[in-house]
Amino acid sequence: MQSEMFEDTIVAVATPPGRGGIAIVRLSGRNALDIALACVPAGSRLGETPNRAVITDLVNPDLAGEILDRAVVTWFRAPKSYTGEDIVEFSVHGAPVVVDAALGVLLSLGARPATPGEFTLRAFLNGRIDLTQAEAVRDLVNAQTGHQARLAQRQLRGELSHRLQPLKERLLSLIVQLESTVEFVEDDLETESRAALVKELVSAAADLDALTASYRLGRLVADGFGVALVGRPNAGKSSLFNRLVRTERAIVTAMPGTTRDLVSEPVELEGIPVRLVDTAGLREAENEVEQIGVGRTRTAIVDADVVLVVIDGSLDSSDTVRALLDETRHATRVVALNKSDLGDPDPSLVEAIEDSGVSPVSVSALSGEGVDEVRQAVVRAIGGSADLAPSGVLVTNARHHELLTRASKGMTAASVALSAGYSEEIALVGLHESLQSLGELTGETVIEDILGRIFATFCVGK
Amino acid sequence: MIGAGHAGCEAAHASARLGAKTALVTINLDLVGQMSCNPAIGGVAKGHMVREIDALGGVMGIVADRTGIQFRLLNRSRGPAVQSPRCQSDRAQYRVEMRSILEKTPGLSLQQAEVVELLIENGRVSGVELVDSRRLSARALVLTTGTFLNGLVHIGDHTFAAGRSGEMPAIRLAESVRRIGFRMGRLKTGTPPRLDARTIDFSQMERQYGDDPPVPFSFLTKRIEQPQIWCHIAYTNQQVHDSIRGNLDRSPLYSGKIEGTGPRYCPSIEDKVVKFPQKERHQLFLEPEGYDTYETYINGLSTSLPVDAQQAMLERIPGLEQVKMLRPGYAIEYDFVDPTELRANLETKRVAGLFHAGQINGTSGYEEAAGQGLVAGVNAAMHALGRESWVFTRDQGYVGVMIDDLVSRGAEEPYRMFTSRSEARLTLRMDTADRRLTETGRRLGLVQEDRFQAFRSRSAKVAAIVQAIEGVRVSVGSAVADRLADAGIGITGTTQVSALLKRPEFHVEHLRFVLPANAVEGVTDEELGVVLNDEKYAGYVSSQVEASKRAHAARKRVIPGDFDFASVSGLSAEQIEKLTLRRPETLSQAEAVSGMTPAAVNLLAVYLELGARRAARG
């Protein structure tokens, strides 16, 4: 029997955050099994027998069944589960990118991020755990409050809410315009034209999207971005690394192939935490040790959020550059043309770089000239299209990301409806959904507030 | 039933229909169903509520249909969820018709008397005392005092106690209500002057016609037969505004004499001029009061200025240079009882068997009053008959939205219904009120056989059309496609009719093109509209319904009446105080109490569960 108490299905990572070997993602609620079945291939044995672990692929149904991971999935049938509801537990590989992807898929299938302590609360309210001592229960809830308060301090009272406030104001003005025309049809109100409303809506949605796009960024901020310096031996990677780190951390010699192991250092670039990784030079390895180093470099390229390709502007040939750029073609790249102190590079080199669609940044690791530009280029590459100006805000929390995405979807739906000639009340469905989502981040706006704005904006009253 | 306004009439009718022996007591039997202000019924959201009242077997819709002199369907150019009927009424005929229906209702007696005291024994209603010391005994009372409770009229600096201008106020009754210990407040409303049509130059105004054919309120009305009139639109100008500004110091609104809160959506002309100084003109509607009178209502010009200032302002309006005022406009202040004193069935928490409806609950509007009256009347009868009380829920209609808003959030200013107050506006269409409510009305005993049969027949026709549409396709080059193309509905290839319905430009008449003649024969446009409207909103409704369902599930959790909020350790002293004062009946009402945090609501949920388990263990 399913508990009737809760309508929605919640999800959270049940293991401590960080790089563990295995992470458990737990899903609880009346739709838990349906959601789980939607992200495993047809024919998996999931759902046949409760409490039995099934090994299966975990796929993203949105992306034509892209395989996310090989996971161990267990279904616990209500009411014989921890929470008293249907629970599905996914044991996935602990890499944050895998865990994030799994969470993302479950959220997109209709699960909601659990609030702190919510599984326990459900377990209690569904009668699965017996907490007769009221004090203990209060502590449980208070622990939640403490956590929520800390979160609120860090994120809600902080930049995100601040940044969302003007967007919410714009959204409210739009709602006020549309609601007024619907509610006060007999009053001769001077409301904005539909075209003007659509224009404003599209612009507000774009601003919201920019913020939402910073999610990946924000997520990575928590762990620090991986930036790998990659290049031919002796191209000056370690010198540039030291310039960026501002210490003599890596061993720098004039001997090619000095950095055989990965050297990494946490730094802050323009206020963004970054794990800077120095790698072994990429060339045909001459010995086994170096071969291991090169293998690790290739791994580093795959793991990195941004690859800083360092090219020796005085020595590298356009062929080696092309090979290097081909090696890193799947990565987000910044190309540094080092050793500018030795004169201008060969135009064919620049051409080879620009052919790959990247403009090189000229730098001298020796003199320090151009290092600031490299730093900025790396930061830009990290941010993608996101606004990373000092006032920029990073969305770091899955729940926040989900709410922003929902808010943006609502706005987009509304602008589509308005431009296609649908009536106001249809556009308003999206706008109210959007407002509600933003409200969860910045504080609720009740209908009285909207009505109050209408009365302040328009002289109504037939 | 104390009071025979729109709440009292609906309450008395409903109570008697349910089989309770019912008396309707009013200060003046000639003014049953009096429209105190605008002679009009309906409007956006208000018209929806009239339909809901009608679908449940109430009387307002039928009376409005029989006495309406100009009907207009509002928001015709917008979607079906925000379209709503409105009519101008013949004020006198409305009263006559209402009284006639009530007189013919079995089990209902009308009595003229002034109630001065509510009789209460051991926390339960036992009856009322009249001004001549007679006593009437009753197991349940519905109090619908309108603006009469301590009513105080303002015209300029002239003030006098009155229920409405020219009518006795209820002063002793107000004392009696106050003694119960309710939290009470003062509200204010206003009304414009009435003019003699023979002194108005209508040639300087725009004519406003009604709809032809008129769209009725009641599901039982086939067509509106009585002749229809037109209204006129006039405008104020800078001279009018200057005249008002010159007299502001004599307005009780601005001298501080009026303490009560007035509605922001229905401001006086003084307020409009002061708050929107940049607006060059304000729109006015001149509405005839009926067939048999020259009296004309000037909508949009509510005022409490002194009479000479009213005259001066009127004379500056184009077309009113020679106008003769029949009655001046005025403001009225009156007592109301905080509606959070009520349960969802509109019974007071303090006195068993005492129900409140209408303006006493802080609402404004005839339709708002009538909706509450029906719910209070049903529940008063249930109480008297020992049956289980009935709650009109938010997802059933606007009346439910209103009651839930009132009892959980209270009223800061006179509460008026707007479609945006519902979180599921798309599902509360005027054409689905019967689908939402008529079966409930039947179960309650309000809906009689003729209405129920009409409902079943309509439902069957709608179902048949839904079936007829299924699988029908239109292909390019066919005669049907050509006709649609002529109507501006282009098709490529072959298209399912069900997909076509969603297009904004697809209307009811087009449905007649695409369906076989025998399928639509005998089916009215309104019935076809139900199918079309369902389809148009289908995609949007699902998300709204989901949200509404979630809200409903959360609202289910009931807080026992004797629950001790102070026993919840972890709530702040302020939260305990507010909860104890408000006495929320459900978790969602508790959530709406100001100062409640999500954590506090969780805590409360935990303690409620603990209490329930203890109770289960005995």
Short mmCIF file of N, CA, C and O in Angstrom, two decimals, chain A residues 4-5 7-8 121 124-127 129-132 134-135 137-138 141 144-145 148 179 181-188 190 420-426 428-429 432-433 447-448 451-452 455-462, chain B residues 44 72 74-75 78-82 86 88 235 264-267 272 276 279 282-283 285 287 299-300 413 416 418-421 425-426 502 504 537 540 543-544 549-550 553 557 569-570 599 602-603 605-607 609-610 613:
data_model
loop_
_atom_site.label_atom_id
_atom_site.label_comp_id
_atom_site.label_asym_id
_atom_site.label_seq_id
_atom_site.Cartn_x
_atom_site.Cartn_y
_atom_site.Cartn_z
N GLU A 4 -0.53 7.79 1.38
CA GLU A 4 -1.25 8.85 0.68
C GLU A 4 -0.76 10.22 1.13
O GLU A 4 -1.27 11.24 0.71
N MET A 5 0.20 10.21 2.04
CA MET A 5 0.53 11.48 2.67
C MET A 5 1.24 12.45 1.75
O MET A 5 0.99 13.63 1.77
N GLU A 7 2.47 13.64 -2.12
CA GLU A 7 2.15 13.53 -3.53
C GLU A 7 3.41 13.37 -4.37
O GLU A 7 3.41 12.74 -5.40
N ASP A 8 4.47 13.99 -3.93
CA ASP A 8 5.63 14.07 -4.81
C ASP A 8 6.73 13.08 -4.43
O ASP A 8 6.72 12.50 -3.35
N LEU A 121 11.91 12.59 7.89
CA LEU A 121 10.60 13.14 8.23
C LEU A 121 9.49 12.27 7.64
O LEU A 121 8.52 11.92 8.31
N PHE A 124 9.15 9.06 9.46
CA PHE A 124 8.43 9.25 10.72
C PHE A 124 6.93 9.40 10.48
O PHE A 124 6.11 8.72 11.09
N LEU A 125 6.59 10.30 9.57
CA LEU A 125 5.16 10.59 9.35
C LEU A 125 4.43 9.38 8.75
O LEU A 125 3.24 9.22 8.92
N ASN A 126 5.17 8.53 8.04
CA ASN A 126 4.54 7.33 7.49
C ASN A 126 4.59 6.17 8.48
O ASN A 126 4.28 5.04 8.13
N GLY A 127 5.05 6.48 9.67
CA GLY A 127 5.00 5.45 10.71
C GLY A 127 6.08 4.41 10.62
O GLY A 127 5.95 3.33 11.18
N ILE A 129 9.40 4.91 11.49
CA ILE A 129 10.29 4.97 12.66
C ILE A 129 9.47 5.51 13.81
O ILE A 129 8.60 6.36 13.65
N ASP A 130 9.77 4.97 14.98
CA ASP A 130 8.94 5.28 16.11
C ASP A 130 9.67 6.28 17.01
O ASP A 130 10.54 5.92 17.78
N LEU A 131 9.34 7.51 16.90
CA LEU A 131 9.97 8.52 17.72
C LEU A 131 8.93 9.04 18.70
O LEU A 131 8.27 10.04 18.46
N THR A 132 8.76 8.30 19.77
CA THR A 132 7.72 8.73 20.71
C THR A 132 8.20 9.91 21.53
O THR A 132 7.40 10.64 22.08
N ALA A 134 9.08 13.33 21.97
CA ALA A 134 8.87 14.57 21.23
C ALA A 134 10.16 15.38 21.11
O ALA A 134 10.42 16.02 20.10
N GLU A 135 10.97 15.31 22.14
CA GLU A 135 12.21 16.08 22.11
C GLU A 135 13.10 15.67 20.94
O GLU A 135 13.68 16.50 20.27
N VAL A 137 12.19 14.38 18.21
CA VAL A 137 11.60 14.84 16.96
C VAL A 137 11.93 16.31 16.75
O VAL A 137 12.28 16.75 15.66
N ARG A 138 11.80 17.06 17.81
CA ARG A 138 12.09 18.48 17.68
C ARG A 138 13.54 18.67 17.25
O ARG A 138 13.84 19.49 16.38
N VAL A 141 13.88 18.11 13.57
CA VAL A 141 13.42 19.23 12.73
C VAL A 141 14.32 20.44 12.92
O VAL A 141 14.62 21.16 11.98
N GLN A 144 17.27 20.29 10.84
CA GLN A 144 16.92 20.74 9.49
C GLN A 144 16.97 22.24 9.40
O GLN A 144 17.47 22.82 8.47
N THR A 145 16.35 22.86 10.41
CA THR A 145 16.27 24.30 10.39
C THR A 145 17.66 24.90 10.38
O THR A 145 17.95 25.83 9.65
N GLN A 148 18.99 24.55 7.03
CA GLN A 148 18.32 25.48 6.12
C GLN A 148 18.79 26.89 6.37
O GLN A 148 18.98 27.67 5.44
N GLU A 179 -2.74 40.44 -16.12
CA GLU A 179 -3.87 40.21 -15.21
C GLU A 179 -4.86 41.37 -15.29
O GLU A 179 -6.06 41.19 -15.22
N THR A 181 -5.63 43.30 -17.77
CA THR A 181 -6.50 43.27 -18.95
C THR A 181 -7.58 42.21 -18.79
O THR A 181 -8.69 42.38 -19.28
N VAL A 182 -7.25 41.13 -18.09
CA VAL A 182 -8.22 40.06 -17.90
C VAL A 182 -9.28 40.45 -16.86
O VAL A 182 -10.48 40.26 -17.06
N GLU A 183 -8.82 41.00 -15.74
CA GLU A 183 -9.72 41.24 -14.61
C GLU A 183 -10.53 42.53 -14.75
O GLU A 183 -11.60 42.64 -14.19
N PHE A 184 -9.97 43.51 -15.44
CA PHE A 184 -10.65 44.81 -15.47
C PHE A 184 -10.98 45.21 -16.90
O PHE A 184 -10.64 46.29 -17.36
N VAL A 185 -11.68 44.31 -17.56
CA VAL A 185 -11.96 44.50 -18.98
C VAL A 185 -12.83 45.73 -19.21
O VAL A 185 -12.79 46.34 -20.26
N GLU A 186 -13.63 46.11 -18.21
CA GLU A 186 -14.54 47.22 -18.41
C GLU A 186 -13.89 48.58 -18.12
O GLU A 186 -14.44 49.61 -18.44
N ASP A 187 -12.74 48.56 -17.47
CA ASP A 187 -12.07 49.83 -17.21
C ASP A 187 -11.18 50.15 -18.40
O ASP A 187 -10.62 49.26 -19.01
N ASP A 188 -11.08 51.43 -18.72
CA ASP A 188 -10.23 51.70 -19.89
C ASP A 188 -8.79 51.90 -19.42
O ASP A 188 -8.35 52.97 -19.04
N GLU A 190 -4.64 51.73 -19.71
CA GLU A 190 -3.62 51.91 -20.75
C GLU A 190 -2.54 50.86 -20.55
O GLU A 190 -1.50 51.13 -19.97
N ALA A 420 1.89 33.68 -30.38
CA ALA A 420 1.06 32.85 -31.27
C ALA A 420 -0.40 33.26 -31.20
O ALA A 420 -1.26 32.62 -31.80
N GLY A 421 -0.70 34.30 -30.44
CA GLY A 421 -2.07 34.80 -30.43
C GLY A 421 -2.98 34.13 -29.42
O GLY A 421 -4.19 34.29 -29.46
N TYR A 422 -2.40 33.38 -28.48
CA TYR A 422 -3.24 32.77 -27.46
C TYR A 422 -3.68 33.82 -26.45
O TYR A 422 -3.02 34.86 -26.28
N SER A 423 -4.74 33.53 -25.76
CA SER A 423 -5.31 34.49 -24.82
C SER A 423 -4.43 34.63 -23.57
O SER A 423 -3.64 33.74 -23.24
N GLU A 424 -4.59 35.76 -22.89
CA GLU A 424 -3.72 36.11 -21.75
C GLU A 424 -3.68 35.04 -20.68
O GLU A 424 -2.62 34.78 -20.10
N GLU A 425 -4.82 34.41 -20.37
CA GLU A 425 -4.83 33.50 -19.23
C GLU A 425 -3.93 32.30 -19.49
O GLU A 425 -3.45 31.67 -18.54
N ILE A 426 -3.69 31.98 -20.75
CA ILE A 426 -2.80 30.87 -21.07
C ILE A 426 -1.35 31.28 -20.83
O ILE A 426 -0.58 30.56 -20.19
N LEU A 428 -0.44 33.44 -18.82
CA LEU A 428 -0.29 33.64 -17.38
C LEU A 428 0.01 32.34 -16.63
O LEU A 428 0.59 32.37 -15.56
N VAL A 429 -0.40 31.20 -17.19
CA VAL A 429 -0.07 29.92 -16.54
C VAL A 429 1.44 29.81 -16.40
O VAL A 429 1.97 29.54 -15.33
N HIS A 432 2.90 32.56 -13.94
CA HIS A 432 2.71 32.29 -12.52
C HIS A 432 3.61 31.14 -12.05
O HIS A 432 4.11 31.15 -10.93
N GLU A 433 3.80 30.16 -12.94
CA GLU A 433 4.70 29.06 -12.60
C GLU A 433 6.11 29.61 -12.39
O GLU A 433 6.82 29.23 -11.47
N ILE A 447 -0.99 36.44 -4.21
CA ILE A 447 -1.85 37.13 -5.17
C ILE A 447 -2.21 38.53 -4.67
O ILE A 447 -2.38 39.46 -5.44
N GLU A 448 -2.27 38.69 -3.34
CA GLU A 448 -2.58 40.02 -2.80
C GLU A 448 -1.52 41.04 -3.25
O GLU A 448 -1.85 42.19 -3.51
N LEU A 451 -2.31 41.91 -6.83
CA LEU A 451 -3.48 42.79 -6.90
C LEU A 451 -3.10 44.20 -6.43
O LEU A 451 -3.49 45.20 -7.03
N GLY A 452 -2.31 44.25 -5.36
CA GLY A 452 -1.87 45.55 -4.85
C GLY A 452 -1.13 46.34 -5.93
O GLY A 452 -1.33 47.54 -6.08
N PHE A 455 -3.58 47.72 -8.46
CA PHE A 455 -4.30 48.90 -8.00
C PHE A 455 -3.38 50.12 -7.95
O PHE A 455 -3.83 51.25 -8.07
N ALA A 456 -2.09 49.88 -7.73
CA ALA A 456 -1.16 51.01 -7.68
C ALA A 456 -0.81 51.49 -9.09
O ALA A 456 -0.47 52.64 -9.30
N THR A 457 -0.88 50.55 -10.07
CA THR A 457 -0.47 50.89 -11.43
C THR A 457 -1.62 51.51 -12.21
O THR A 457 -1.45 52.45 -12.96
N PHE A 458 -2.80 50.92 -12.06
CA PHE A 458 -3.94 51.35 -12.86
C PHE A 458 -5.05 51.90 -11.98
O PHE A 458 -5.26 51.42 -10.87
N CYS A 459 -5.76 52.87 -12.53
CA CYS A 459 -6.93 53.37 -11.82
C CYS A 459 -8.11 52.49 -12.21
O CYS A 459 -8.72 52.68 -13.24
N VAL A 460 -8.39 51.47 -11.40
CA VAL A 460 -9.48 50.56 -11.74
C VAL A 460 -10.70 50.88 -10.88
O VAL A 460 -10.59 51.55 -9.87
N GLY A 461 -11.83 50.42 -11.28
CA GLY A 461 -13.03 50.58 -10.47
C GLY A 461 -14.14 51.16 -11.29
O GLY A 461 -14.34 52.37 -11.33
N LYS A 462 -14.86 50.28 -11.99
CA LYS A 462 -16.00 50.75 -12.74
C LYS A 462 -17.06 51.14 -11.74
O LYS A 462 -17.26 50.47 -10.75
N VAL B 44 -16.37 39.74 -14.40
CA VAL B 44 -15.33 38.72 -14.42
C VAL B 44 -15.20 38.12 -13.01
O VAL B 44 -15.14 38.86 -12.04
N ARG B 72 -24.13 41.47 -21.02
CA ARG B 72 -22.88 41.48 -21.80
C ARG B 72 -21.98 40.36 -21.31
O ARG B 72 -21.78 40.19 -20.11
N LEU B 74 -18.45 39.34 -20.80
CA LEU B 74 -17.17 40.05 -20.72
C LEU B 74 -16.02 39.16 -21.19
O LEU B 74 -16.10 37.94 -21.13
N ASN B 75 -14.97 39.79 -21.66
CA ASN B 75 -13.78 39.08 -22.14
C ASN B 75 -14.07 38.15 -23.32
O ASN B 75 -13.44 37.11 -23.47
N ARG B 78 -11.24 37.01 -25.24
CA ARG B 78 -10.20 36.21 -24.57
C ARG B 78 -10.68 34.77 -24.42
O ARG B 78 -11.72 34.38 -24.92
N GLY B 79 -9.89 33.99 -23.69
CA GLY B 79 -10.18 32.57 -23.58
C GLY B 79 -11.39 32.28 -22.71
O GLY B 79 -11.84 33.13 -21.95
N PRO B 80 -11.93 31.08 -22.85
CA PRO B 80 -13.18 30.72 -22.17
C PRO B 80 -13.09 30.78 -20.64
O PRO B 80 -14.10 31.00 -19.99
N ALA B 81 -11.90 30.62 -20.07
CA ALA B 81 -11.81 30.60 -18.60
C ALA B 81 -12.04 31.97 -18.00
O ALA B 81 -12.41 32.09 -16.83
N VAL B 82 -11.80 33.03 -18.77
CA VAL B 82 -11.96 34.36 -18.20
C VAL B 82 -13.19 35.08 -18.77
O VAL B 82 -13.42 36.24 -18.47
N ARG B 86 -22.36 39.29 -17.39
CA ARG B 86 -22.70 40.42 -16.52
C ARG B 86 -24.01 40.97 -17.04
O ARG B 86 -24.27 40.93 -18.24
N GLN B 88 -27.03 44.32 -16.41
CA GLN B 88 -27.70 45.40 -15.69
C GLN B 88 -29.06 44.86 -15.31
O GLN B 88 -29.69 44.15 -16.10
N TYR B 235 -17.36 60.78 -19.76
CA TYR B 235 -16.02 60.92 -19.18
C TYR B 235 -15.92 62.16 -18.31
O TYR B 235 -16.55 63.18 -18.61
N ARG B 264 -9.71 49.02 -2.66
CA ARG B 264 -8.84 49.71 -3.61
C ARG B 264 -9.31 49.54 -5.05
O ARG B 264 -8.99 50.33 -5.91
N TYR B 265 -10.07 48.47 -5.29
CA TYR B 265 -10.50 48.21 -6.66
C TYR B 265 -11.77 48.97 -6.97
O TYR B 265 -12.29 48.89 -8.08
N CYS B 266 -12.32 49.65 -6.00
CA CYS B 266 -13.55 50.39 -6.24
C CYS B 266 -13.41 51.76 -5.55
O CYS B 266 -14.14 52.07 -4.63
N PRO B 267 -12.44 52.55 -5.99
CA PRO B 267 -12.14 53.79 -5.27
C PRO B 267 -13.20 54.85 -5.55
O PRO B 267 -13.89 54.81 -6.57
N LYS B 272 -9.59 58.55 -6.97
CA LYS B 272 -9.07 58.40 -8.34
C LYS B 272 -8.31 59.66 -8.74
O LYS B 272 -7.23 59.60 -9.33
N PHE B 276 -4.30 59.26 -9.02
CA PHE B 276 -3.86 59.20 -10.41
C PHE B 276 -3.97 60.58 -11.06
O PHE B 276 -4.75 60.78 -12.00
N LYS B 279 -3.88 61.10 -14.87
CA LYS B 279 -4.94 60.60 -15.75
C LYS B 279 -5.88 61.75 -16.12
O LYS B 279 -6.42 62.42 -15.24
N HIS B 282 -11.60 60.09 -16.49
CA HIS B 282 -12.05 58.81 -15.95
C HIS B 282 -13.37 58.45 -16.62
O HIS B 282 -14.21 59.31 -16.86
N GLN B 283 -13.51 57.16 -16.89
CA GLN B 283 -14.68 56.68 -17.62
C GLN B 283 -15.87 56.52 -16.66
O GLN B 283 -15.71 56.08 -15.53
N PHE B 285 -20.09 55.19 -16.47
CA PHE B 285 -21.17 54.47 -17.17
C PHE B 285 -22.49 54.97 -16.61
O PHE B 285 -22.67 55.00 -15.39
N GLU B 287 -26.16 54.02 -16.18
CA GLU B 287 -26.94 52.78 -16.26
C GLU B 287 -28.35 53.01 -15.76
O GLU B 287 -28.54 53.44 -14.61
N ASN B 299 -22.10 54.99 -12.75
CA ASN B 299 -21.06 54.06 -12.30
C ASN B 299 -19.67 54.66 -12.52
O ASN B 299 -19.39 55.15 -13.61
N GLY B 300 -18.84 54.61 -11.49
CA GLY B 300 -17.49 55.15 -11.60
C GLY B 300 -17.35 56.46 -10.86
O GLY B 300 -16.29 57.07 -10.86
N GLU B 413 -9.13 44.37 3.52
CA GLU B 413 -10.00 45.34 2.87
C GLU B 413 -11.17 44.54 2.33
O GLU B 413 -11.10 43.31 2.30
N ARG B 416 -12.96 41.09 -2.78
CA ARG B 416 -13.70 40.87 -4.01
C ARG B 416 -13.04 39.72 -4.77
O ARG B 416 -11.83 39.52 -4.68
N PHE B 418 -11.48 37.73 -7.85
CA PHE B 418 -10.81 37.90 -9.13
C PHE B 418 -10.44 36.51 -9.62
O PHE B 418 -10.17 35.61 -8.81
N THR B 419 -10.37 36.33 -10.92
CA THR B 419 -10.03 34.98 -11.41
C THR B 419 -8.61 34.60 -10.99
O THR B 419 -8.30 33.44 -10.79
N SER B 420 -7.76 35.61 -10.82
CA SER B 420 -6.37 35.31 -10.45
C SER B 420 -6.24 34.80 -9.02
O SER B 420 -5.18 34.35 -8.62
N ARG B 421 -7.31 34.87 -8.24
CA ARG B 421 -7.23 34.33 -6.88
C ARG B 421 -7.21 32.80 -6.89
O ARG B 421 -6.84 32.17 -5.91
N ARG B 425 -7.24 28.58 -12.45
CA ARG B 425 -8.24 29.37 -13.16
C ARG B 425 -8.78 28.67 -14.41
O ARG B 425 -9.95 28.77 -14.71
N LEU B 426 -7.91 27.96 -15.12
CA LEU B 426 -8.35 27.35 -16.38
C LEU B 426 -9.40 26.27 -16.16
O LEU B 426 -10.15 25.93 -17.08
N LYS B 502 -7.26 23.10 -30.98
CA LYS B 502 -6.36 23.85 -30.10
C LYS B 502 -5.98 25.20 -30.69
O LYS B 502 -5.50 26.07 -29.98
N PRO B 504 -5.91 28.93 -31.78
CA PRO B 504 -6.67 30.06 -31.23
C PRO B 504 -7.77 30.55 -32.17
O PRO B 504 -8.79 31.07 -31.71
N TYR B 537 -7.67 23.99 -23.62
CA TYR B 537 -6.88 24.15 -22.39
C TYR B 537 -6.17 22.88 -21.95
O TYR B 537 -5.39 22.92 -21.01
N TYR B 540 -2.57 22.88 -20.87
CA TYR B 540 -2.22 23.85 -19.83
C TYR B 540 -2.84 23.47 -18.49
O TYR B 540 -2.30 23.74 -17.44
N SER B 543 -0.91 20.89 -15.78
CA SER B 543 0.06 21.36 -14.80
C SER B 543 -0.64 22.12 -13.68
O SER B 543 -0.27 22.02 -12.51
N GLN B 544 -1.69 22.86 -14.03
CA GLN B 544 -2.44 23.57 -12.99
C GLN B 544 -3.14 22.58 -12.07
O GLN B 544 -3.18 22.78 -10.85
N LYS B 549 -3.87 19.73 -6.99
CA LYS B 549 -3.98 18.47 -6.27
C LYS B 549 -3.01 18.43 -5.10
O LYS B 549 -3.34 17.99 -4.01
N ARG B 550 -1.81 18.92 -5.38
CA ARG B 550 -0.80 18.96 -4.31
C ARG B 550 -1.32 19.81 -3.16
O ARG B 550 -1.22 19.43 -2.01
N ALA B 553 -3.93 17.95 -1.18
CA ALA B 553 -3.41 16.88 -0.33
C ALA B 553 -2.84 17.47 0.96
O ALA B 553 -3.07 16.96 2.05
N ARG B 557 -4.72 17.63 5.96
CA ARG B 557 -4.33 17.35 7.35
C ARG B 557 -5.09 18.27 8.32
O ARG B 557 -4.89 19.47 8.34
N SER B 569 6.83 21.93 21.34
CA SER B 569 8.06 22.60 21.75
C SER B 569 8.90 22.81 20.51
O SER B 569 9.06 21.93 19.68
N GLY B 570 9.40 24.01 20.37
CA GLY B 570 10.15 24.34 19.17
C GLY B 570 9.51 25.48 18.41
O GLY B 570 10.17 26.17 17.65
N ALA B 599 9.81 25.15 8.58
CA ALA B 599 10.22 24.27 9.67
C ALA B 599 9.12 24.18 10.73
O ALA B 599 8.85 23.12 11.27
N ASN B 602 6.49 21.89 9.51
CA ASN B 602 6.94 20.51 9.67
C ASN B 602 6.78 20.04 11.11
O ASN B 602 6.33 18.93 11.38
N LEU B 603 7.19 20.91 12.02
CA LEU B 603 7.06 20.58 13.44
C LEU B 603 5.62 20.27 13.81
O LEU B 603 5.32 19.29 14.48
N ALA B 605 3.30 19.33 11.83
CA ALA B 605 2.91 18.06 11.20
C ALA B 605 3.35 16.90 12.07
O ALA B 605 2.61 15.93 12.27
N VAL B 606 4.54 17.00 12.61
CA VAL B 606 5.07 15.94 13.46
C VAL B 606 4.20 15.76 14.70
O VAL B 606 3.83 14.65 15.07
N TYR B 607 3.85 16.87 15.33
CA TYR B 607 3.06 16.78 16.56
C TYR B 607 1.64 16.31 16.29
O TYR B 607 1.06 15.59 17.10
N GLU B 609 0.85 14.24 13.99
CA GLU B 609 1.00 12.81 13.80
C GLU B 609 1.15 12.09 15.14
O GLU B 609 0.54 11.06 15.39
N LEU B 610 1.97 12.68 16.02
CA LEU B 610 2.15 12.10 17.35
C LEU B 610 0.80 12.00 18.06
O LEU B 610 0.48 10.98 18.67
N ARG B 613 -1.38 9.30 16.66
CA ARG B 613 -0.95 7.95 17.05
C ARG B 613 -1.34 7.65 18.49
O ARG B 613 -1.76 6.55 18.82
#
